[in-house]
Amino acid sequence: MGVTQVQIEACGSEHEDYLHDESRSTGFAESISFPQSEDEVRAILRELHERRIPVTVQGARTGLAAGAVPHGGHVLNLSRMNRVLGLAHDDAGTFSVRVQPGVVLSELRKYLSAKRFPLNGWDESSKAAAQALAEAPEQMFPTDPTESTACLGGMAACNASGARSYRYGPMRPHVQALRMVLADGDVLALRRGAVSACGRKLALTTEGGRRIVADLPTYTMPHAKNASGYYIEDDMDAIDLVIGSDGTLGVITELELALMPAPAVIWAASCFFTDEQAALDATVSVRAGLSHVAALEYFDPAALDILRRAKASGTAFASLPDLPAEHDGALCCLYVELHCADEDQAMADLGLLAEILGKTGGDAQRAWVARTAVDREALTFFRHAVPESVNMLIDERRRTDASITKLGSDMSVPNERLHDVVALYRATLAKEGLQAAAWGHIGDNHLHVNVLPRSHDEFLRGKRLFERWAHEVTAMGGAVSAEHGVGKLKRDFLAIMYGDEHLREMARVKGAFDPYGQLGRGNLFPEELLAATEEASTGAGPDAAADFAAGTSGAAGFERPGCEGVSA
């Protein structure tokens, strides 16, 4: 019995947890595997490739767009690929860490905080870097999704971001290198700065010698926080195409992540307002006036009310801080987190924040200010409790009507459209009479508006409303997915944002990497579009498919000064 025959199991009742993710969507699969190394991933994919079996890649299944929910075929779960492989330390004093994709973010944070990693299997260079890390100022990995149990491979696959993306950006710029196994078991190794597109033409060579030439889509990405489809720009770094590709191009088996010194001082303030427009005005002023803001988050009146009820119910949220009552002026809340070099810098920013509150209708005397790690933990708990409380509310409603679920938006707009998009949300929700709560990354004009249906009819009306929002946000120059990726739930929104022809361009890129459309089936692209792309990529018969696999698909190439390597 071969190695992959041992590793590939029939998907049975004991694997039920692997058929869904945090989107509350459920799928089905015929088989499942839990590889622990890149070699095992390669062997499994080679066997599945021979039979053209679709593959859904999973990590911790914390995603909200159903990207890890299988629609048949095989589940390749990478949660057991959870080793930290090594550290590097360059002459400039910068550290980077190499990890398998199943390493969980909270584990990496624990190692960095303790300045101590498990060194089993590390080479001497990595051990020397570990010693340097122990003697250096504390390092951090800045990407900060709300769910700290997310795995790093999944975070790269959807270009995760989170609250601190306001200062540090999403996952993409912090990935220095990666290894990716293609559907046929071949490997593509990419390092930032090593291979770039020439205009909108990208040429790559796998470790097995296969040549991949792809015409990149011709769309222009929005000037807003964006995790919608493939990252595309002229002369782009090849590694950026993979990050955020929703598991549709290959299976990430290794990541090298850049670290940075942790800020010496982290302070935070929760500022309460009697009016939402005042909170929006304060957001604009904070962006313009404060230099050291790392996170700028918002909680609307409904979100605060849900927290009050959750605390009063005696659940796990009983330890939440006591929220001021609405009649005391706490209708909505703006959370401001400062990352500073010293306390003088932090005090100066707090003073500026107090001035802004005075001018925009807030009250500095009512603000919660956290200057210690313990106090910050309380505010972080407050911030993370909102989505958990909403999930509990919806789960309770599902007991009487299983057809409904939470509808969460993930859209963003450019800075100048913040007031406009919030006005859109309020007017349309009021017209439809739908219950909703909004919170999230207001610093990036990126609110998670969650419709909370009380019936199947409200669920359907909420879905139609989201489609309208996708059109309106696109018209504002925004993105239909800012951080969660597209997965399966937002495929229709992606077509609204880019249009059918650009979607076909994206599908042709997938076809260059994965000609039989096996990986991430159902993510980004509808089945009929993938089927047409497969036919175009592989030709009408087996000879054409073999030619493609050998790197002789006949894709048109070109040469011009500086682009000699980009030819078929």
Tab-separated table of C-alpha atoms in Angstrom, residues 87-254:
chain	number	residue	atom	x	y	z
A	87	LEU	CA	14.585	31.986	12.114
A	88	ALA	CA	16.815	34.348	10.171
A	89	HIS	CA	18.616	37.487	11.321
A	90	ASP	CA	20.208	39.815	8.782
A	91	ASP	CA	22.985	42.391	9.083
A	92	ALA	CA	20.434	45.186	9.548
A	93	GLY	CA	19.135	43.468	12.669
A	94	THR	CA	15.848	42.387	11.060
A	95	PHE	CA	14.338	39.012	11.971
A	96	SER	CA	12.163	36.695	9.906
A	97	VAL	CA	10.538	33.389	10.782
A	98	ARG	CA	9.857	30.344	8.571
A	99	VAL	CA	6.676	28.434	9.337
A	100	GLN	CA	4.505	25.669	8.001
A	101	PRO	CA	1.022	26.867	7.018
A	102	GLY	CA	-0.762	25.260	9.979
A	103	VAL	CA	1.048	27.322	12.624
A	104	VAL	CA	-1.611	29.233	14.546
A	105	LEU	CA	-1.210	32.989	15.007
A	106	SER	CA	-1.661	32.811	18.790
A	107	GLU	CA	1.152	30.228	18.996
A	108	LEU	CA	3.516	32.450	17.025
A	109	ARG	CA	2.661	35.349	19.338
A	110	LYS	CA	3.357	33.178	22.368
A	111	TYR	CA	6.793	32.214	21.050
A	112	LEU	CA	7.653	35.823	20.218
A	113	SER	CA	6.515	37.094	23.608
A	114	ALA	CA	8.602	34.459	25.408
A	115	LYS	CA	11.510	34.939	22.969
A	116	ARG	CA	11.736	31.167	22.852
A	117	PHE	CA	10.922	28.702	20.045
A	118	PRO	CA	11.020	24.894	19.855
A	119	LEU	CA	14.365	24.307	18.110
A	120	ASN	CA	13.894	20.675	17.035
A	121	GLY	CA	15.263	20.166	13.540
A	122	TRP	CA	16.649	23.708	13.238
A	123	ASP	CA	19.953	24.314	11.478
A	124	GLU	CA	22.824	26.154	13.145
A	125	SER	CA	21.998	29.435	11.416
A	126	SER	CA	18.441	29.362	12.795
A	127	LYS	CA	19.695	28.504	16.280
A	128	ALA	CA	22.088	31.471	16.141
A	129	ALA	CA	19.182	33.702	15.079
A	130	ALA	CA	17.143	32.355	18.019
A	131	GLN	CA	19.918	33.381	20.394
A	132	ALA	CA	20.016	36.849	18.815
A	133	LEU	CA	16.230	37.087	19.177
A	134	ALA	CA	16.469	36.282	22.883
A	135	GLU	CA	18.876	39.189	23.347
A	136	ALA	CA	17.042	41.680	21.092
A	137	PRO	CA	14.029	43.895	21.848
A	138	GLU	CA	10.771	41.961	21.657
A	139	GLN	CA	9.633	41.268	18.099
A	140	MET	CA	6.104	40.998	16.734
A	141	PHE	CA	4.205	39.874	13.661
A	142	PRO	CA	1.781	42.751	13.092
A	143	THR	CA	-1.129	41.176	11.196
A	144	ASP	CA	-4.003	41.141	13.660
A	145	PRO	CA	-7.225	39.371	12.619
A	146	THR	CA	-9.935	39.249	15.263
A	147	GLU	CA	-9.650	35.460	15.403
A	148	SER	CA	-6.181	34.733	16.835
A	149	THR	CA	-6.700	30.986	16.294
A	150	ALA	CA	-6.385	31.519	12.546
A	151	CYS	CA	-3.499	29.682	10.936
A	152	LEU	CA	-0.848	31.589	9.047
A	153	GLY	CA	-1.364	29.732	5.764
A	154	GLY	CA	-5.041	30.636	5.740
A	155	MET	CA	-4.201	34.230	6.605
A	156	ALA	CA	-1.920	34.397	3.565
A	157	ALA	CA	-4.516	32.694	1.370
A	158	CYS	CA	-7.096	35.441	2.029
A	159	ASN	CA	-4.632	38.302	2.684
A	160	ALA	CA	-5.978	38.724	6.210
A	161	SER	CA	-5.626	42.010	8.010
A	162	GLY	CA	-7.589	43.034	11.108
A	163	ALA	CA	-7.620	46.017	13.429
A	164	ARG	CA	-3.938	46.957	13.177
A	165	SER	CA	-3.946	46.961	9.389
A	166	TYR	CA	-4.658	50.687	9.729
A	167	ARG	CA	-0.965	51.134	10.573
A	168	TYR	CA	0.750	47.990	9.313
A	169	GLY	CA	-1.278	46.989	6.280
A	170	PRO	CA	-2.602	43.486	5.525
A	171	MET	CA	-0.706	40.182	5.463
A	172	ARG	CA	0.771	40.682	1.986
A	173	PRO	CA	3.730	43.041	2.630
A	174	HIS	CA	4.928	40.943	5.572
A	175	VAL	CA	5.404	37.761	3.503
A	176	GLN	CA	9.004	37.575	2.310
A	177	ALA	CA	8.923	34.151	0.680
A	178	LEU	CA	6.718	31.115	0.229
A	179	ARG	CA	6.652	27.621	-1.186
A	180	MET	CA	3.555	26.402	-3.004
A	181	VAL	CA	2.675	22.952	-4.318
A	182	LEU	CA	0.717	22.998	-7.569
A	183	ALA	CA	-2.150	20.670	-8.428
A	184	ASP	CA	0.162	18.213	-10.197
A	185	GLY	CA	2.554	17.983	-7.214
A	186	ASP	CA	5.215	20.284	-8.672
A	187	VAL	CA	6.587	23.083	-6.471
A	188	LEU	CA	6.864	26.812	-7.031
A	189	ALA	CA	9.240	28.706	-4.721
A	190	LEU	CA	8.847	32.498	-4.645
A	191	ARG	CA	10.892	35.147	-2.850
A	192	ARG	CA	9.931	38.805	-2.716
A	193	GLY	CA	12.001	40.825	-5.169
A	194	ALA	CA	13.206	37.794	-7.145
A	195	VAL	CA	10.589	37.534	-9.941
A	196	SER	CA	8.317	40.280	-11.251
A	197	ALA	CA	5.829	40.573	-14.062
A	198	CYS	CA	6.747	42.516	-17.160
A	199	GLY	CA	3.804	44.828	-17.464
A	200	ARG	CA	0.877	42.404	-17.243
A	201	LYS	CA	2.801	39.293	-18.353
A	202	LEU	CA	4.159	36.895	-15.734
A	203	ALA	CA	6.536	34.000	-16.409
A	204	LEU	CA	7.558	31.474	-13.742
A	205	THR	CA	9.502	28.222	-13.668
A	206	THR	CA	8.695	25.468	-11.199
A	207	GLU	CA	11.272	23.345	-9.407
A	208	GLY	CA	10.304	20.532	-11.782
A	209	GLY	CA	11.117	22.698	-14.813
A	210	ARG	CA	7.549	23.458	-15.933
A	211	ARG	CA	7.165	26.936	-17.360
A	212	ILE	CA	4.069	28.938	-16.454
A	213	VAL	CA	3.249	32.017	-18.531
A	214	ALA	CA	0.168	34.011	-17.561
A	215	ASP	CA	-1.468	37.110	-18.977
A	216	LEU	CA	-2.495	39.043	-15.892
A	217	PRO	CA	-5.946	40.674	-15.783
A	218	THR	CA	-6.271	44.212	-17.096
A	219	TYR	CA	-8.402	45.665	-14.287
A	220	THR	CA	-7.303	48.427	-11.930
A	221	MET	CA	-7.687	47.657	-8.237
A	222	PRO	CA	-9.630	50.115	-6.067
A	223	HIS	CA	-7.871	52.686	-3.890
A	224	ALA	CA	-9.352	51.082	-0.791
A	225	LYS	CA	-8.585	48.196	1.513
A	226	ASN	CA	-9.011	45.180	-0.757
A	227	ALA	CA	-8.991	41.384	-0.603
A	228	SER	CA	-11.230	40.850	-3.634
A	229	GLY	CA	-9.772	38.427	-6.161
A	230	TYR	CA	-6.221	38.380	-7.463
A	231	TYR	CA	-3.860	41.246	-6.617
A	232	ILE	CA	-2.863	42.746	-9.969
A	233	GLU	CA	-0.733	45.696	-11.033
A	234	ASP	CA	1.889	46.466	-13.662
A	235	ASP	CA	5.315	44.906	-13.039
A	236	MET	CA	4.050	43.297	-9.838
A	237	ASP	CA	6.034	40.950	-7.641
A	238	ALA	CA	5.041	37.358	-8.405
A	239	ILE	CA	4.604	36.504	-4.724
A	240	ASP	CA	1.764	39.023	-4.440
A	241	LEU	CA	-0.387	37.053	-6.886
A	242	VAL	CA	-0.401	34.039	-4.570
A	243	ILE	CA	-1.194	35.980	-1.382
A	244	GLY	CA	-4.950	36.478	-1.343
A	245	SER	CA	-5.630	33.923	-4.091
A	246	ASP	CA	-8.096	31.954	-1.902
A	247	GLY	CA	-6.389	28.587	-2.427
A	248	THR	CA	-7.093	28.595	-6.171
A	249	LEU	CA	-3.531	28.582	-7.543
A	250	GLY	CA	-1.654	26.170	-5.279
A	251	VAL	CA	-1.201	24.855	-1.755
A	252	ILE	CA	1.057	27.030	0.412
A	253	THR	CA	3.403	24.692	2.319
A	254	GLU	CA	5.864	27.184	3.785
